[in-house]
């Protein structure tokens, strides 16, 4: 068993066929990121702004990156545009106030407007998601983490394996089957649908050697196209699956911080390109740019980082 992470109304997907393909969205995010590493911030912001206008949903992390860039080049109009858009997608004023990037703009009259309209933004967020489904998936995640913690803290291998096989695995498989049902009925329960990107991702990542994944996998790729699942989260799920099934012989999408050879990097880069996830080289450049600009680009999972390619 791999190391465990401690970490509505039901309606059909009406009009799903008319939804813009988010693979194109994520490829344009890569374009914006290329502009960032080349210090072409105006061009990068132009891409973010166009995406926010052309797609019905913009991922919160992209609002956050665009807001930081706007503040960096002192473009107040774009800053308040992305701050407001982020607040409607569950970014909070408390979190925004903690960021040093925006402190020079607090004297602007529009800052007071953000404060005055905080409840309105929160209401807009709740109206945009499926709140009952959010509650259900959050409870599923809490149970998953409780059982994962029990496995992690059981010191005796025999007892740990017994609990894993008798309790953790059966419950996890039941939860993943429920997620499969949710996808069929409503869509993938991620950031766009329930306002959280990680709960379902972690639950599915804990699922090993289970036949349900054969049915679930193509639905995850469709969810990516609909904007319900991000490339990085799909990459996490798929990489865990590949790593476990090959006994760590293959790197999958090379999501986590590690050292790999040039030949080993070829396949992960091809897989990344297929789902609109930045290349390993661009990922590493952005990590360096984050440090130089003292920003946060929300690149890797919570346990990810620089991927070193050795000769």
XYZ file of C-alpha atoms in Angstrom:
311
model
C 0.000 0.000 0.000
C 1.429 3.361 -0.911
C 1.936 6.037 1.705
C -1.467 7.491 2.514
C -1.927 11.231 2.326
C -3.026 13.043 5.472
C -3.930 15.704 3.924
C -28.308 19.284 -4.798
C -30.115 18.735 -6.568
C -29.117 16.037 -8.959
C -29.331 17.251 -12.539
C -28.082 15.975 -15.889
C -25.232 17.695 -17.647
C -27.539 19.933 -19.643
C -25.731 21.634 -22.490
C -22.443 19.886 -21.715
C -21.799 19.453 -25.425
C -21.929 23.240 -25.865
C -19.334 23.890 -23.152
C -16.005 25.155 -24.446
C -13.220 22.594 -24.304
C -11.007 23.462 -21.346
C -8.022 21.699 -22.851
C -7.692 24.796 -25.039
C -8.072 26.952 -21.892
C -5.185 25.174 -20.160
C -2.963 25.353 -23.239
C -3.480 29.115 -23.214
C -2.588 29.177 -19.505
C 0.709 27.581 -20.542
C 1.120 30.446 -23.031
C 0.529 32.943 -20.205
C 3.111 31.137 -18.061
C 5.667 31.289 -20.867
C 5.145 35.055 -20.933
C 5.708 35.177 -17.158
C 9.110 33.466 -17.255
C 10.094 35.818 -20.090
C 9.007 38.792 -17.934
C 6.326 39.778 -20.453
C 3.722 40.520 -17.807
C 1.388 42.675 -19.910
C 1.134 39.913 -22.503
C 0.526 37.328 -19.795
C -2.247 39.396 -18.233
C -3.843 39.845 -21.626
C -4.182 36.063 -21.892
C -5.677 35.755 -18.393
C -8.158 38.548 -19.094
C -9.249 37.023 -22.410
C -9.754 33.623 -20.798
C -11.874 35.161 -18.043
C -14.118 36.642 -20.714
C -14.302 33.663 -23.048
C -14.910 30.864 -20.530
C -17.793 30.581 -18.089
C -15.463 29.490 -15.298
C -11.949 30.600 -14.401
C -9.967 28.532 -11.926
C -9.342 30.384 -8.675
C -5.573 29.892 -8.797
C -5.495 31.693 -12.139
C -7.400 34.639 -10.659
C -4.801 34.741 -7.888
C -1.847 34.667 -10.275
C -3.395 37.373 -12.464
C -4.071 39.558 -9.415
C -0.436 39.278 -8.304
C 0.834 40.162 -11.769
C -1.545 43.132 -11.945
C -0.243 44.455 -8.637
C 3.359 43.888 -9.716
C 2.972 46.087 -12.818
C 0.757 48.525 -10.919
C -2.331 47.947 -13.068
C -5.087 48.742 -10.555
C -7.937 48.192 -12.990
C -6.925 44.626 -13.741
C -6.073 44.017 -10.082
C -9.548 44.871 -8.828
C -11.108 42.974 -11.723
C -9.325 39.752 -10.707
C -9.770 40.357 -6.978
C -13.525 40.627 -7.461
C -13.583 37.580 -9.703
C -11.601 35.629 -7.104
C -13.897 36.712 -4.274
C -16.827 35.271 -6.223
C -14.923 31.970 -6.405
C -14.268 31.542 -2.639
C -11.177 33.741 -2.218
C -11.694 35.640 1.031
C -10.800 39.179 2.065
C -8.979 37.710 5.051
C -6.691 35.804 2.692
C -6.302 38.787 0.381
C -5.434 41.091 3.298
C -2.608 38.753 4.301
C -0.918 39.186 0.938
C 1.767 41.842 0.874
C 1.298 42.242 -2.879
C -1.898 44.243 -2.463
C -1.087 46.508 0.491
C -0.322 49.534 -1.713
C -3.836 49.456 -3.141
C -5.806 49.588 0.117
C -6.261 53.353 -0.146
C -8.093 52.940 -3.451
C -11.865 53.495 -3.179
C -12.387 50.123 -4.855
C -10.821 48.402 -1.860
C -13.656 49.686 0.318
C -16.117 48.390 -2.252
C -14.609 44.912 -1.920
C -15.085 45.080 1.847
C -18.625 46.412 1.588
C -19.637 43.687 -0.871
C -17.972 40.753 0.896
C -21.260 39.040 1.789
C -22.521 39.560 -1.750
C -19.436 37.818 -3.144
C -19.841 34.936 -0.703
C -23.484 34.584 -1.726
C -22.493 34.576 -5.401
C -20.017 31.766 -4.724
C -22.560 29.624 -2.868
C -25.102 30.141 -5.636
C -22.563 29.038 -8.235
C -21.895 25.614 -6.662
C -23.856 22.585 -5.561
C -23.878 23.092 -1.780
C -25.527 19.797 -0.842
C -23.013 17.891 -2.937
C -20.217 19.940 -1.382
C -21.382 18.827 2.073
C -21.538 15.189 1.014
C -18.064 15.111 -0.553
C -16.547 17.016 2.383
C -17.948 14.382 4.763
C -16.575 11.616 2.532
C -13.164 13.259 2.601
C -13.249 13.602 6.411
C -13.958 9.879 6.739
C -11.200 9.067 4.259
C -8.688 11.123 6.242
C -9.761 9.601 9.553
C -9.144 6.110 8.192
C -5.894 7.190 6.489
C -4.648 8.576 9.794
C -5.562 5.319 11.535
C -3.490 3.400 8.970
C -0.538 5.798 9.247
C -0.470 5.695 13.069
C -0.799 1.907 13.444
C 2.774 0.841 14.307
C 2.520 -2.932 13.929
C 2.576 -4.023 10.285
C 0.220 -6.967 10.822
C -2.428 -4.776 12.497
C -1.943 -2.028 9.932
C -2.493 -4.401 7.008
C -5.481 -5.963 8.753
C -7.178 -2.588 9.245
C -6.285 -1.519 5.705
C -7.785 -4.625 4.118
C -10.845 -4.878 6.350
C -11.767 -1.227 6.765
C -9.856 1.263 4.644
C -9.957 -0.473 1.264
C -13.668 -1.475 1.316
C -14.743 1.989 2.459
C -12.536 3.705 -0.102
C -13.908 1.554 -2.902
C -17.454 2.399 -1.849
C -16.574 6.117 -1.860
C -14.977 5.965 -5.311
C -18.071 4.212 -6.647
C -20.157 7.013 -5.191
C -17.919 9.572 -6.956
C -18.417 7.615 -10.168
C -22.192 7.951 -9.687
C -21.880 11.668 -8.994
C -19.936 12.178 -12.220
C -22.662 10.379 -14.174
C -25.423 12.397 -12.510
C -23.935 15.857 -12.071
C -20.285 16.038 -13.097
C -16.916 15.749 -11.361
C -17.149 17.071 -7.767
C -14.226 19.472 -7.965
C -13.591 23.198 -7.754
C -16.087 24.217 -10.431
C -18.939 22.088 -9.080
C -18.446 22.147 -5.290
C -15.808 24.822 -4.690
C -13.023 22.462 -3.618
C -10.449 20.803 -5.846
C -8.793 18.340 -3.492
C -11.393 16.253 -1.627
C -12.412 13.943 -4.463
C -8.872 13.905 -5.879
C -7.409 12.558 -2.635
C -10.146 9.930 -2.243
C -9.600 8.637 -5.788
C -5.807 8.713 -5.314
C -6.188 6.327 -2.360
C -7.952 3.797 -4.579
C -5.626 0.969 -5.682
C -5.996 -2.194 -7.776
C -9.729 -1.612 -8.193
C -11.661 -2.447 -11.362
C -13.835 0.679 -10.972
C -10.996 2.821 -12.281
C -11.378 1.358 -15.766
C -14.866 2.906 -15.920
C -13.867 6.068 -14.057
C -10.746 7.001 -16.031
C -12.350 8.161 -19.310
C -14.868 10.190 -17.297
C -12.004 12.048 -15.606
C -10.615 13.070 -18.994
C -14.070 14.279 -20.041
C -14.295 16.235 -16.778
C -10.982 17.892 -17.695
C -12.459 18.981 -21.018
C -15.529 20.444 -19.255
C -13.401 22.450 -16.810
C -14.466 20.374 -13.782
C -11.001 18.924 -13.149
C -7.639 20.656 -13.524
C -4.639 19.128 -15.334
C -2.592 19.041 -12.134
C -5.300 17.143 -10.231
C -5.816 14.691 -13.080
C -2.039 14.284 -13.174
C -1.992 13.455 -9.457
C -4.655 10.769 -9.828
C -3.099 9.213 -12.923
C 0.452 9.347 -11.567
C -0.482 7.524 -8.360
C -2.157 4.862 -10.486
C 0.853 4.455 -12.788
C 3.393 4.473 -9.951
C 1.479 1.828 -7.966
C 0.718 -0.403 -10.961
C 4.359 -0.396 -12.138
C 5.841 -0.712 -8.649
C 7.408 2.757 -9.089
C 9.224 1.791 -12.297
C 7.397 4.513 -14.258
C 7.112 8.192 -13.302
C 3.672 8.898 -14.706
C 3.300 12.655 -15.249
C 6.293 13.381 -12.944
C 4.141 15.430 -10.587
C 6.231 15.421 -7.425
C 9.647 16.780 -6.605
C 12.212 14.200 -7.650
C 15.301 13.535 -9.738
C 14.854 11.849 -13.093
C 17.034 11.192 -16.122
C 16.548 12.841 -19.526
C 15.162 9.619 -21.065
C 12.770 9.268 -18.107
C 11.491 12.810 -18.656
C 10.380 12.201 -22.252
C 7.239 10.220 -21.468
C 6.052 12.465 -18.581
C 6.393 15.526 -20.817
C 4.333 13.811 -23.510
C 1.661 12.906 -20.954
C 1.671 16.456 -19.587
C 1.175 17.910 -23.056
C -1.810 15.610 -23.667
C -3.769 17.141 -20.755
C -2.662 20.763 -20.988
C -0.148 20.610 -18.139
C 3.046 22.654 -18.457
C 6.290 20.865 -19.339
C 8.799 19.891 -16.695
C 11.170 22.582 -17.997
C 8.528 25.310 -17.768
C 7.469 24.083 -14.333
C 11.037 24.434 -13.086
C 11.440 27.896 -14.666
C 8.247 29.058 -12.963
C 9.480 27.787 -9.595
C 12.613 29.880 -10.043
C 10.555 32.889 -11.183
C 8.346 32.535 -8.104
C 11.402 32.963 -5.921
C 12.774 35.884 -7.917
C 9.460 37.787 -7.925
C 8.396 36.621 -4.471
C 5.050 35.425 -5.826
C 3.055 32.217 -5.705
C 1.972 30.547 -8.947
C 0.215 27.485 -7.434
C 2.200 25.103 -9.603
C 2.558 21.804 -7.852
C 0.656 19.653 -5.368
C 1.193 20.385 -1.689
C 4.053 17.875 -1.644
C 5.522 18.791 -5.026
C 8.304 21.021 -6.251
C 11.383 21.151 -8.466
C 11.854 18.190 -10.797
C 15.573 17.763 -11.417
C 16.592 16.249 -14.751
C 20.023 14.646 -14.583
C 22.222 13.888 -17.589
